Coordinates of C-alpha atoms in Angstrom, one line a residue:
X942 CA -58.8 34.3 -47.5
X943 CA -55.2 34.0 -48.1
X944 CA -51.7 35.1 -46.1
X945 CA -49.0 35.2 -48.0
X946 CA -45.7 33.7 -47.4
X947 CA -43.0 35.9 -48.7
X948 CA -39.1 34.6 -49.3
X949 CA -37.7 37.1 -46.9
X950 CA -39.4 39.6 -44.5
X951 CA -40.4 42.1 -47.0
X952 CA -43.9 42.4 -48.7
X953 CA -41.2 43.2 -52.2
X954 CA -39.6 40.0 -51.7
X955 CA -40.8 36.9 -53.6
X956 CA -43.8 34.9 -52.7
X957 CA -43.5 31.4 -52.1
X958 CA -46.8 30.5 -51.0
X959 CA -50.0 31.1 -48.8
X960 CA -51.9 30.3 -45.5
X961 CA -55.7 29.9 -45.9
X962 CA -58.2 31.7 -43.6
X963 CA -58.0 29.4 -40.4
X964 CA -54.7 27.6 -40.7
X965 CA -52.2 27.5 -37.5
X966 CA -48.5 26.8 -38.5
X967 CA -45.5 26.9 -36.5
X968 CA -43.1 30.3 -36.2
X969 CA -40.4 31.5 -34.7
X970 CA -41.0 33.6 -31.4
X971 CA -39.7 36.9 -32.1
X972 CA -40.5 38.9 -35.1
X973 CA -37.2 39.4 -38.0
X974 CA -38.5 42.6 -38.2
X975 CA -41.5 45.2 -39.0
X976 CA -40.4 46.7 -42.4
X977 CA -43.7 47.5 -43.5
X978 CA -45.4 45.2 -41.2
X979 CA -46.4 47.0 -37.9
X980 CA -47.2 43.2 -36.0
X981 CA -43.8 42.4 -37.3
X982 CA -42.3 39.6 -39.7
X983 CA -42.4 36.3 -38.1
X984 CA -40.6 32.9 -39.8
X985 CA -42.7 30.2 -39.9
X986 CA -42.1 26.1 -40.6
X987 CA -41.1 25.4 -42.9
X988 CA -39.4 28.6 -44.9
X989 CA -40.8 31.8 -45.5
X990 CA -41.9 35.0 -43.8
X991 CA -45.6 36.6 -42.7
X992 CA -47.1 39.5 -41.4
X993 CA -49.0 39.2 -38.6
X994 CA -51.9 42.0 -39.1
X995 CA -55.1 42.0 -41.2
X996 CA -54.6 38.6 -42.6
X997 CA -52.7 36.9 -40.0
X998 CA -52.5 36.5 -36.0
X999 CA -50.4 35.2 -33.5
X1000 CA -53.9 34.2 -31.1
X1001 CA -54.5 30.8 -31.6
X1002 CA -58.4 31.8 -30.0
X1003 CA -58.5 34.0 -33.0
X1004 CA -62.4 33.7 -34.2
X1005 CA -61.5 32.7 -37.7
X1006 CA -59.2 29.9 -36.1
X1007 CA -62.2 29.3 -33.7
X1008 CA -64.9 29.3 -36.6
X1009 CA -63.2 27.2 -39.7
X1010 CA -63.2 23.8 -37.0
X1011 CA -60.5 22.2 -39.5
X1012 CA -58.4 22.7 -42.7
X1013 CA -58.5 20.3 -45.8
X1014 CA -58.1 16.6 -45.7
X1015 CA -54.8 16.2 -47.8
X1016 CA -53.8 13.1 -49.4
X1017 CA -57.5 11.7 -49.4
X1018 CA -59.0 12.2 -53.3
X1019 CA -60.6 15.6 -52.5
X1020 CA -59.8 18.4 -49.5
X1021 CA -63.0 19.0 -48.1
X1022 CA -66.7 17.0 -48.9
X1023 CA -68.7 18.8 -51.9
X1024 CA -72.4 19.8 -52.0
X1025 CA -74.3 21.4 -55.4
X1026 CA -76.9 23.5 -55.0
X1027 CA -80.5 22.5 -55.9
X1028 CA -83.4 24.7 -57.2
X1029 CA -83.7 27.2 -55.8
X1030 CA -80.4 27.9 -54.3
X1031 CA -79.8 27.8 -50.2
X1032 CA -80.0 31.1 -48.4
X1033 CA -75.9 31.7 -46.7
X1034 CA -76.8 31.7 -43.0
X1035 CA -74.0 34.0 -40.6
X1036 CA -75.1 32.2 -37.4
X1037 CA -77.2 29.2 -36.1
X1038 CA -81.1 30.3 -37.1
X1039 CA -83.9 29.3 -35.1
X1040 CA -86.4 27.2 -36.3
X1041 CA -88.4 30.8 -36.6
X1042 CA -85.9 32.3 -38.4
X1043 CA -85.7 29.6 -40.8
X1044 CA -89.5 30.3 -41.4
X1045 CA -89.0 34.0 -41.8
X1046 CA -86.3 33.7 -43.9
X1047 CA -87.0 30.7 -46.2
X1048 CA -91.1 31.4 -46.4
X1049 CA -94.5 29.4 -46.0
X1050 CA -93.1 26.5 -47.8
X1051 CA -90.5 25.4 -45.7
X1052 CA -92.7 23.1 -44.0
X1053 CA -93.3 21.5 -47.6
X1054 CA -90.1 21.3 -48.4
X1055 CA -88.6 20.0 -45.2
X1056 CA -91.6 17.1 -45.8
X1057 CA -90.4 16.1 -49.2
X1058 CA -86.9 16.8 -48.4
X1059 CA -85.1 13.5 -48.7
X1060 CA -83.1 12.0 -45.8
X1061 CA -79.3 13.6 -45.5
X1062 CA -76.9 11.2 -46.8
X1063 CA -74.8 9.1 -45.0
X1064 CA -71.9 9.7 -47.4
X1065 CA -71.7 13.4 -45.8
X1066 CA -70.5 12.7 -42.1
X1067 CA -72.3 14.1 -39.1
X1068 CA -70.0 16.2 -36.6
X1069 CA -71.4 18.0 -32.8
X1070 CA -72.6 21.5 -33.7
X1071 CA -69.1 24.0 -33.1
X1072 CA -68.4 25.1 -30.5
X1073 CA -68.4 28.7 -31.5
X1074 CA -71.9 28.6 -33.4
X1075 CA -73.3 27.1 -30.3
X1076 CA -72.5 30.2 -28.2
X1077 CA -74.4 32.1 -30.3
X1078 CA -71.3 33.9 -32.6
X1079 CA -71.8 35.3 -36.0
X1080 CA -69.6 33.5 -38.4
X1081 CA -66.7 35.9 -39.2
X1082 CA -65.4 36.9 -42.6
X1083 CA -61.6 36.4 -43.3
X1084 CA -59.6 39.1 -44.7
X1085 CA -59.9 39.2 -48.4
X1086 CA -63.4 37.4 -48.3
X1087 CA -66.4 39.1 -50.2
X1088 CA -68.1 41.1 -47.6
X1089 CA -72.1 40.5 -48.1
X1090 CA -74.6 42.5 -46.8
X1091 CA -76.0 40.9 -43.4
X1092 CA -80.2 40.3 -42.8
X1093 CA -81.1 39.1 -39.5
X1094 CA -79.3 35.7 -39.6
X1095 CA -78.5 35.3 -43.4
X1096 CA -76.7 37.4 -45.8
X1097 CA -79.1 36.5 -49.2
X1098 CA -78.6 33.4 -51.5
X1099 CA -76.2 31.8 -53.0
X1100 CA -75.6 31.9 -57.0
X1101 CA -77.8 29.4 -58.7
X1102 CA -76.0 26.4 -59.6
X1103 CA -73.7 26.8 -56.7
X1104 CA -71.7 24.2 -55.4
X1105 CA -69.4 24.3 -51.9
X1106 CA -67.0 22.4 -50.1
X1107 CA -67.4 21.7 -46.5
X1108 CA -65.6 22.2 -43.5
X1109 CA -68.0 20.1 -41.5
X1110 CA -71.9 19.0 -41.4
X1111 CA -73.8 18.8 -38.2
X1112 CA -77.4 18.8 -37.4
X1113 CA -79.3 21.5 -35.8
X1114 CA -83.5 21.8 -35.3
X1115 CA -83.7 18.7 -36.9
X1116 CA -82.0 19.6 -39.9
X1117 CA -78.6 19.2 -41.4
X1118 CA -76.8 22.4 -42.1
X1119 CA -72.8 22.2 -43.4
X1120 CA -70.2 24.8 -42.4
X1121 CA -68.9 26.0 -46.2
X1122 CA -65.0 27.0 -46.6
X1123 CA -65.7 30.4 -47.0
X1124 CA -67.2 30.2 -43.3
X1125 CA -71.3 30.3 -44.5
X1126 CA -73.6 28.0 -43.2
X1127 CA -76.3 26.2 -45.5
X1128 CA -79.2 23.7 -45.1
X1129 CA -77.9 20.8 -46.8
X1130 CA -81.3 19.8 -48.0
X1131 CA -81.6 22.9 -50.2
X1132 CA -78.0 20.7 -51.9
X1133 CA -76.7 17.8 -53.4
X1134 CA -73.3 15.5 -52.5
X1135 CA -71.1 15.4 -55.3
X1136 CA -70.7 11.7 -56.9
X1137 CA -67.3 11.6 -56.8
X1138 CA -65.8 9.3 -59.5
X1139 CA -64.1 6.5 -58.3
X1140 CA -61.8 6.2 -60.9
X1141 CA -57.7 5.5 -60.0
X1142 CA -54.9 5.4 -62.1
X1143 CA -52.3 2.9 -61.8
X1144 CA -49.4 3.4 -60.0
X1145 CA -46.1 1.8 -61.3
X1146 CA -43.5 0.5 -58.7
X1147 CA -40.3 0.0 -59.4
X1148 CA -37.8 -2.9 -58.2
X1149 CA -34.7 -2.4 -56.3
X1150 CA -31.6 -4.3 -57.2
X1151 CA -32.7 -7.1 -54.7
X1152 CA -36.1 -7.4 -56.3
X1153 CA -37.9 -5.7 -53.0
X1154 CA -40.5 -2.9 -53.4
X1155 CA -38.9 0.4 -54.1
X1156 CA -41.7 3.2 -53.2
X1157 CA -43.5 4.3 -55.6
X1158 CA -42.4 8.0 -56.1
X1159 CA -39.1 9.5 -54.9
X1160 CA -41.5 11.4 -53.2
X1161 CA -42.7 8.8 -51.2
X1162 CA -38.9 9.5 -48.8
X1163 CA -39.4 12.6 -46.5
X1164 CA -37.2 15.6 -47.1
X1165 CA -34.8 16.5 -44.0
X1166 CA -35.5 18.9 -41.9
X1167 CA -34.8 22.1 -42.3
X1168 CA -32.3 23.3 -40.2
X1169 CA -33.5 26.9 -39.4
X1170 CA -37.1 26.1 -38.9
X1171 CA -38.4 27.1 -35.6
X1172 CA -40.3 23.2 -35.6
X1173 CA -40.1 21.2 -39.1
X1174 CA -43.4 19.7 -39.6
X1175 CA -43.3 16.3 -40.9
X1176 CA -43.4 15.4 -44.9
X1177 CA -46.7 16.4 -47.0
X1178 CA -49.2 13.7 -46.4
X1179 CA -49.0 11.3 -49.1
X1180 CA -52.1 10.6 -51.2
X1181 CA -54.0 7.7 -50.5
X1182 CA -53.0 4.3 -52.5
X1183 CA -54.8 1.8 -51.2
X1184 CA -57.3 1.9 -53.9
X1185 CA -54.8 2.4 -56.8
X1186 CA -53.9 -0.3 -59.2
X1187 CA -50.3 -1.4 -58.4
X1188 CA -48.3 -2.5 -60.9
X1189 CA -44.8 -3.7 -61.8
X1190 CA -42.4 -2.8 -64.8
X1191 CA -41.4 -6.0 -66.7
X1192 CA -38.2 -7.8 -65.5
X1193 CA -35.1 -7.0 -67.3
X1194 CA -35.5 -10.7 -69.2
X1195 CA -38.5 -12.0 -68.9
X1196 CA -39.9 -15.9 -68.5
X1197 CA -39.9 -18.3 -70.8
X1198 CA -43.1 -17.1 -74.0
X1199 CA -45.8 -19.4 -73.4
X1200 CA -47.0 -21.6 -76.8
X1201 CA -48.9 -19.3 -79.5
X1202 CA -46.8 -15.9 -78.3
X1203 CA -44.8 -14.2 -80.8
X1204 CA -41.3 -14.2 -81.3
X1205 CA -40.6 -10.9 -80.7
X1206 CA -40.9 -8.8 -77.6
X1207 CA -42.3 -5.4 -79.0
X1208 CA -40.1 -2.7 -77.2
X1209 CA -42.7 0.2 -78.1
X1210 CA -45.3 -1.7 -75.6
X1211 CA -43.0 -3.0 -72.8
X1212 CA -43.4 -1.2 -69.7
X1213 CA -46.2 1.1 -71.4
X1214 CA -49.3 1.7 -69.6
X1215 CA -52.3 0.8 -70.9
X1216 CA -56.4 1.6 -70.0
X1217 CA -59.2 -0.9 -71.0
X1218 CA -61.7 1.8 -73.4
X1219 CA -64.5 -0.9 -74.7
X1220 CA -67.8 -2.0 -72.6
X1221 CA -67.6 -5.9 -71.6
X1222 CA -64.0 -6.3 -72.3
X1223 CA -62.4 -9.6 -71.0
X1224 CA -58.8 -11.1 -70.1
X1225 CA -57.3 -14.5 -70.4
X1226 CA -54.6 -16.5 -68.3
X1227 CA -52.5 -19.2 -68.7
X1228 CA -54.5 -22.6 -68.4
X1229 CA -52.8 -24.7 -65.7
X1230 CA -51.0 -26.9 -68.5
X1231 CA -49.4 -23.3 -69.4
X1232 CA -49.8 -24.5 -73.1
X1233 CA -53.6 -22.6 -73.8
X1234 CA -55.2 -19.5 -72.6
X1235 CA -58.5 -19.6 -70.7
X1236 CA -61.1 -16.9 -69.9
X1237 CA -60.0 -15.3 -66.5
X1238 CA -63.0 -12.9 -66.4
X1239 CA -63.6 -9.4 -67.0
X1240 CA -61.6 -6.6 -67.6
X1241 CA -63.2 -3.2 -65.7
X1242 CA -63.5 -0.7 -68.1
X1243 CA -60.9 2.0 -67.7
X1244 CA -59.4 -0.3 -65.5
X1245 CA -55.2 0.3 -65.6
X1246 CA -52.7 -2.1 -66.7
X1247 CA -49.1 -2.4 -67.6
X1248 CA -48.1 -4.1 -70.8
X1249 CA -45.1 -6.8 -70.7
X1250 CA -44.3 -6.3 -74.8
X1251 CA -45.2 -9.9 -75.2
X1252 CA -47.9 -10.5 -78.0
X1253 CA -50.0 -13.0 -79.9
X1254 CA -51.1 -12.0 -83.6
X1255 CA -49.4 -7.8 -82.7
X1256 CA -50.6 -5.4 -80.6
X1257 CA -54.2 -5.8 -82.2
X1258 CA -53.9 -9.2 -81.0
X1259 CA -53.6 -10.3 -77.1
X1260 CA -51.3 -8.2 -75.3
X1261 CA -49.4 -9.7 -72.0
X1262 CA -49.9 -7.7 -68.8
X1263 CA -47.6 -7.8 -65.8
X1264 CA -50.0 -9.2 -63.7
X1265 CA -50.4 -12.4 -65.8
X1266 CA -53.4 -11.4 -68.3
X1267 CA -53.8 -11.2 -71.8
X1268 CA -56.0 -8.4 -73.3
X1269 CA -57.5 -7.5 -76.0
X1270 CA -55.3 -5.0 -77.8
X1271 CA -57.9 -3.4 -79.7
X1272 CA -60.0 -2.8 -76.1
X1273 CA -57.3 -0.7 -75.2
X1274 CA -55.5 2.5 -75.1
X1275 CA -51.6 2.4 -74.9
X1276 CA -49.4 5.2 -73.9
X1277 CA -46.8 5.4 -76.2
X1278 CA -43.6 5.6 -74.4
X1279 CA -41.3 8.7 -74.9
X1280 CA -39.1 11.4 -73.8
X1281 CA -39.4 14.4 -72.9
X1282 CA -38.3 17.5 -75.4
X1283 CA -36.5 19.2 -72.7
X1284 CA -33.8 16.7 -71.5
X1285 CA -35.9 15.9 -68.2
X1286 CA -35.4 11.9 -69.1
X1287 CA -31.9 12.2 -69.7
X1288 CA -31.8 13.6 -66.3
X1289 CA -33.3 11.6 -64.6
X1290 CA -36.0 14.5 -63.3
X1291 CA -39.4 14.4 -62.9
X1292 CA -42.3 15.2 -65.9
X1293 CA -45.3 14.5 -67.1
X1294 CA -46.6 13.6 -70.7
X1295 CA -50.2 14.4 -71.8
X1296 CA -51.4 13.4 -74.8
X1297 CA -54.6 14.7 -76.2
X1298 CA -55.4 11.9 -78.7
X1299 CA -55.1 9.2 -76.0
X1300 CA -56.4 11.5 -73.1
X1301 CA -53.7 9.8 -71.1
X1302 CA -51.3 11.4 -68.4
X1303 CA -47.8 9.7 -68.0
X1304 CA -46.0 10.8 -65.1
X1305 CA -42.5 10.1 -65.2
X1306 CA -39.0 9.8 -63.5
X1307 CA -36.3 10.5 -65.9
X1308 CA -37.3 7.4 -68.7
X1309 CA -39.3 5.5 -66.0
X1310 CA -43.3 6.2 -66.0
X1311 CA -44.3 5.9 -62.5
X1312 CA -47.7 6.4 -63.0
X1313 CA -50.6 7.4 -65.4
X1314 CA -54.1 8.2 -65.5
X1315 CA -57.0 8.8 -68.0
X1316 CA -57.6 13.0 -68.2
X1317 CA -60.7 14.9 -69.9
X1318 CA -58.9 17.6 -71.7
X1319 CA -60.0 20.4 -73.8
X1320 CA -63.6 19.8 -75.3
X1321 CA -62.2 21.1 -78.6
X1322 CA -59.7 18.4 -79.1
X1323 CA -57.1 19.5 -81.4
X1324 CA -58.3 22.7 -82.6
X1325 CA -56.4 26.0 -81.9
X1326 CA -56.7 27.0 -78.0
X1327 CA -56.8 30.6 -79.0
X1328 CA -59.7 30.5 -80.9
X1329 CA -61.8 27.6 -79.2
X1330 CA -61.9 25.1 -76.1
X1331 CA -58.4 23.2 -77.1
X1332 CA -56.0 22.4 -74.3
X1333 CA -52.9 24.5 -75.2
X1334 CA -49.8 22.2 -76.8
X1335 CA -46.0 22.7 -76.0
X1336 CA -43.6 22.4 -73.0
X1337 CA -44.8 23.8 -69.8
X1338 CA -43.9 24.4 -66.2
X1339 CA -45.8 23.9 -63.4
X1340 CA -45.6 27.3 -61.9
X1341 CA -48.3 27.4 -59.0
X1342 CA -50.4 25.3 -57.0
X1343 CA -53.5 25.4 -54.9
X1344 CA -55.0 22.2 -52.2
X1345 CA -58.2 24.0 -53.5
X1346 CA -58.9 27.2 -55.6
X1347 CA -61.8 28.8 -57.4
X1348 CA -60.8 29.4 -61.1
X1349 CA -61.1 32.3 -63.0
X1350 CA -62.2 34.0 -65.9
X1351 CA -62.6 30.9 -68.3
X1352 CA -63.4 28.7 -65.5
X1353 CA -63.0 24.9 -65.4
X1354 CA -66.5 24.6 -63.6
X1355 CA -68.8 23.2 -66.3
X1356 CA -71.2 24.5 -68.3
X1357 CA -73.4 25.8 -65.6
X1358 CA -72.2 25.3 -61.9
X1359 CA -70.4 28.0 -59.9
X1360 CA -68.0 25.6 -58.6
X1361 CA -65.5 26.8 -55.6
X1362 CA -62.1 24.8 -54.3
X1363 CA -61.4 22.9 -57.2
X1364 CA -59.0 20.5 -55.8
X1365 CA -55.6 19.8 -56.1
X1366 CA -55.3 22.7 -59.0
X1367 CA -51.8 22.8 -60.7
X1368 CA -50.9 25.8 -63.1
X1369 CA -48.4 25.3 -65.8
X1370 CA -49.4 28.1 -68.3
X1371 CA -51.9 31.0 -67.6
X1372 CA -55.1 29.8 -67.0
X1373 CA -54.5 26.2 -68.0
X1374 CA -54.4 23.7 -64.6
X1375 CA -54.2 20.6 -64.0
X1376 CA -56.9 19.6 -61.4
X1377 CA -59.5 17.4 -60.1
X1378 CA -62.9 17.2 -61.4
X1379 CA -66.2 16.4 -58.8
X1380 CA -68.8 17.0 -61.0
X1381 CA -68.1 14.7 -63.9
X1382 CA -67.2 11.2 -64.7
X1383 CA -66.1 10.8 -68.0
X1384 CA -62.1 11.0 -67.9
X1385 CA -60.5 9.4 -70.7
X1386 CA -63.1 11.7 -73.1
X1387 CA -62.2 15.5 -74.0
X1388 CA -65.0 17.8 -72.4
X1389 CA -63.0 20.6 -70.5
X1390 CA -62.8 23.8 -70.9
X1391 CA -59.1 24.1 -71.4
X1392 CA -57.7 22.4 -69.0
X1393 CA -56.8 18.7 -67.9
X1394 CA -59.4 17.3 -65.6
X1395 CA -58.3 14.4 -63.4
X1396 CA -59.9 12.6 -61.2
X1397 CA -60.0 13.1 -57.5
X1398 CA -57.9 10.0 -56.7
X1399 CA -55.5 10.7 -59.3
X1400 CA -55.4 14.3 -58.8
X1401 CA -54.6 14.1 -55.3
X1402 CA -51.4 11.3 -55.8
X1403 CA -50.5 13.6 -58.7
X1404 CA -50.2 16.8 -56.7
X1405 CA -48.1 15.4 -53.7
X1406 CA -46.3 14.2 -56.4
X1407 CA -44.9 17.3 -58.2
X1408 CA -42.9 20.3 -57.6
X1409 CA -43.2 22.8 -56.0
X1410 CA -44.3 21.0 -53.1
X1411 CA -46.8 23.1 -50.8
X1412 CA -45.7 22.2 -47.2
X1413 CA -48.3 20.2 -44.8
X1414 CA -50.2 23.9 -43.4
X1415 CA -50.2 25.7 -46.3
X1416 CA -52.7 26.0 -49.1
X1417 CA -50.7 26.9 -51.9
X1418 CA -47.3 27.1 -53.4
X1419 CA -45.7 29.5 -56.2
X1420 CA -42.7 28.7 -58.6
X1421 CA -42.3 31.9 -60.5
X1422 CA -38.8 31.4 -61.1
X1423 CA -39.1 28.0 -63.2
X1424 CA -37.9 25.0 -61.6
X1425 CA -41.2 23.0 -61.3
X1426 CA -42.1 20.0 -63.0
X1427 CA -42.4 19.7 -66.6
X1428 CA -45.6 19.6 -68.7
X1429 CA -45.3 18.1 -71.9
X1430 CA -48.8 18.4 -73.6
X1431 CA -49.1 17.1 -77.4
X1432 CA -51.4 15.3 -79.7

């Protein structure tokens, strides 16, 4: 399933990355050499070197090419769309089975089933049948994939309590079946969708010196090209904002305090982030007199805010927000501005804070937070990570990331589903990720197995946000050597 991308034309030489099964990036057109690699060493956009053999080709008509229709959807808040399994698990079909061999191979009760089956959802959307399955090909296996052993049309089950991500859905005999990423086909009525949380952080824009929008990430610029590319492709694909809160730092000096505020600007609260945690919260604004507050309507739980530092009765009193609104302080949960043990803030780099009491994620740039985000960390809280389900504490790096990866060994999946392409998975120590979460809702409470679940939305902005950066075409990226962005995990 993968290719790797290696620093210099040598399978010894670092690796910097991978291609997944079905990806087509740019290269240079002759070979830098066949040191080990009989289809030779080829260069592709935008650094790196891979063999063309067993894993990769230079045939754009290459069956797996052919059969995986499309890659992942980056920038949106997950890759690919996400089915579970239902009871009992679909049967992993190799081509497109008749309606016979969906008899023979599923039993007497199909017809049952298919009658109490409920309508596919609209949520999942409906493509033409491929190409390739319509002229009657098997569905290949990519190098490195599990080799199953083949039936008729179907190579057995899946693992109960399965769950998949989809290249694409389509209908066929009056069913819908979905095209899986590890190139299986399954009736989606033996699944679920995933219910994706909708959840979004808040994003934190800064102002430039004439008070215009600056974006809201350095790494909302594009890089330059590189020079020796055979054909740069453009910038990663940013992840999608529209539905993010956006929010403002507080000005330098700030307006006159409206009657009733305190005195005193609190400087551990302006600027700081802040999440609504209480059921029926509400807000208040500024009647038009500006001399009284009035009740401005609800205040979404878990909805994201930034905090002026202006108060009435402390920060268990009413809190100002930037947008105008005065909050409950007790309804909330406030990041508590800091920096980083490292010297990252001092210079000015990028890092991220998690704290495990708050469940909160800070992203910053050097002293500025840019954005945060509620997390579900380690269900053991602040217990020892050796010895129970703690998210480990200290400074970290990130040193790998995946668009979409199935954990190992103490997987993130839950306590029963066989989950596969976790998105947007970031690695900063061991087994411990970052990563997005499709089978939950309940960010902002610890329930992990370890490591930091984010929501989709916020996982996606967070990934295109960090270093390494994994280039448009490729599925993952590796920092062995240090240099990605800092993890600062505490209580």
């Amino acid at each position: 399933m993968r290719t790797w991308i290696y620093v210099a034309p040598d399978e010894r030489s670092t690796k910097l990355g991978y291609l997944r099964a079905g990806a087509v990036v740019d290269r240079a057109e002759l070979p830098a050499g066949t040191d080990g690699c009989a289809g030779g060493w080829y260069r592709i956009a935008p650094r790196g070197y891979v063999c063309v053999g067993k894993g990769a080709s230079l045939a754009l008509e290459h069956q797996v090419v052919a059969a995986a229709v499309r890659g992942p959807r980056r920038g949106a808040p997950v890759p690919y769309h996400y089915v579970m399994s239902g009871s009992p698990p679909p049967h992993l079909y190799f081509r497109l089975p008749t309606v016979e061999d969906q008899r023979r191979v599923e039993g007497s009760t199909l017809n049952v089933h298919l009658a109490r089956a409920a309508v596919a959802p609209s949520s999942l959307p409906l493509d033409p049948v491929p190409a390739f399955l319509l002229a009657g090909r098997d569905l290949p296996k990519p190098y490195g994939a599990e080799e199953k052993l083949h039936y008729s049309v179907h190579t057995g089950r899946a693992k109960e309590s399965s769950a998949f991500g989809l290249i694409t859905t389509f209908e066929w005999t009056n069913r819908r079946f979905g095209l899986t990423t590890e190139l299986d086909l399954i009736p989606l009525d033996r699944t679920r969708p995933a219910r994706l949380s909708a959840l979004r952080g808040v994003i934190i824009k800064d102002l430039d010196a004439d008070g215009a929008d600056a974006p809201a990430s350095a790494s909302d610029a594009a890089p330059p090209a590189t020079p020796s590319a055979p054909s740069a492709p453009p910038a990663a694909p940013q992840a999608e904002t529209a539905s993010f809160s956006i929010a403002e730092p507080p000005a330098g000096e700030l307006p006159p305090a409206p009657p009733g505020t305190d005195a005193r600007i609190d400087p551990a609260l302006k600027g700081a982030p802040a999440f609504v945690r209480a059921h029926g919260a509400s807000r208040q604004r500024l009647s038009a007199s500006g001399r009284t507050l009035v009740d401005a309507g609800a205040a979404p739980f878990r909805s994201g805010w930034v905090l002026t530092g202006r108060t009435r009765g402390g920060a268990k009193g009413l809190v100002e927000t930037t947008e105008g609104s005065w909050l409950a302080g007790s309804h909330l949960v406030i990041a508590e501005l800091r920096k980083d043990p490292q010297g990252f803030a001092r210079d000015g780099k990028k890092w991220i804070d998690i704290s495990i009491r708050r469940q909160m994620l800070v992203a910053y740039e050097g002293t500025r937070p840019v954005f945060a985000a509620l997390i579900s960390s380690g269900r053991s809280g602040m217990a020892d990570p050796e010895e129970t389900d703690a998210t480990v504490r200290g400074s970290f790096y990130i040193h790998a990331k995946h668009v979409s990866t199935t954990m190992d060994g103490d997987d993130e999946a839950s306590e029963a589903f066989d989950l596969r392409d976790v998105p947007y998975t970031q690695y900063f120590h061991e087994g411990y990720a970052l990563h997005g979460a499709y089978w939950h809702d309940e960010f902002g409470k610890a329930r992990s197995h370890g490591c930091i679940n984010l929501a989709p939305a916020d996982a996606a902005w967070l990934f295109e946000w960090t270093e390494p950066a994994v280039p448009p075409e490729w599925h993952g990226a590796l920092n062995i050597e240090g240099g990605g962005t800092l993890v600062y995990v505490h209580g």
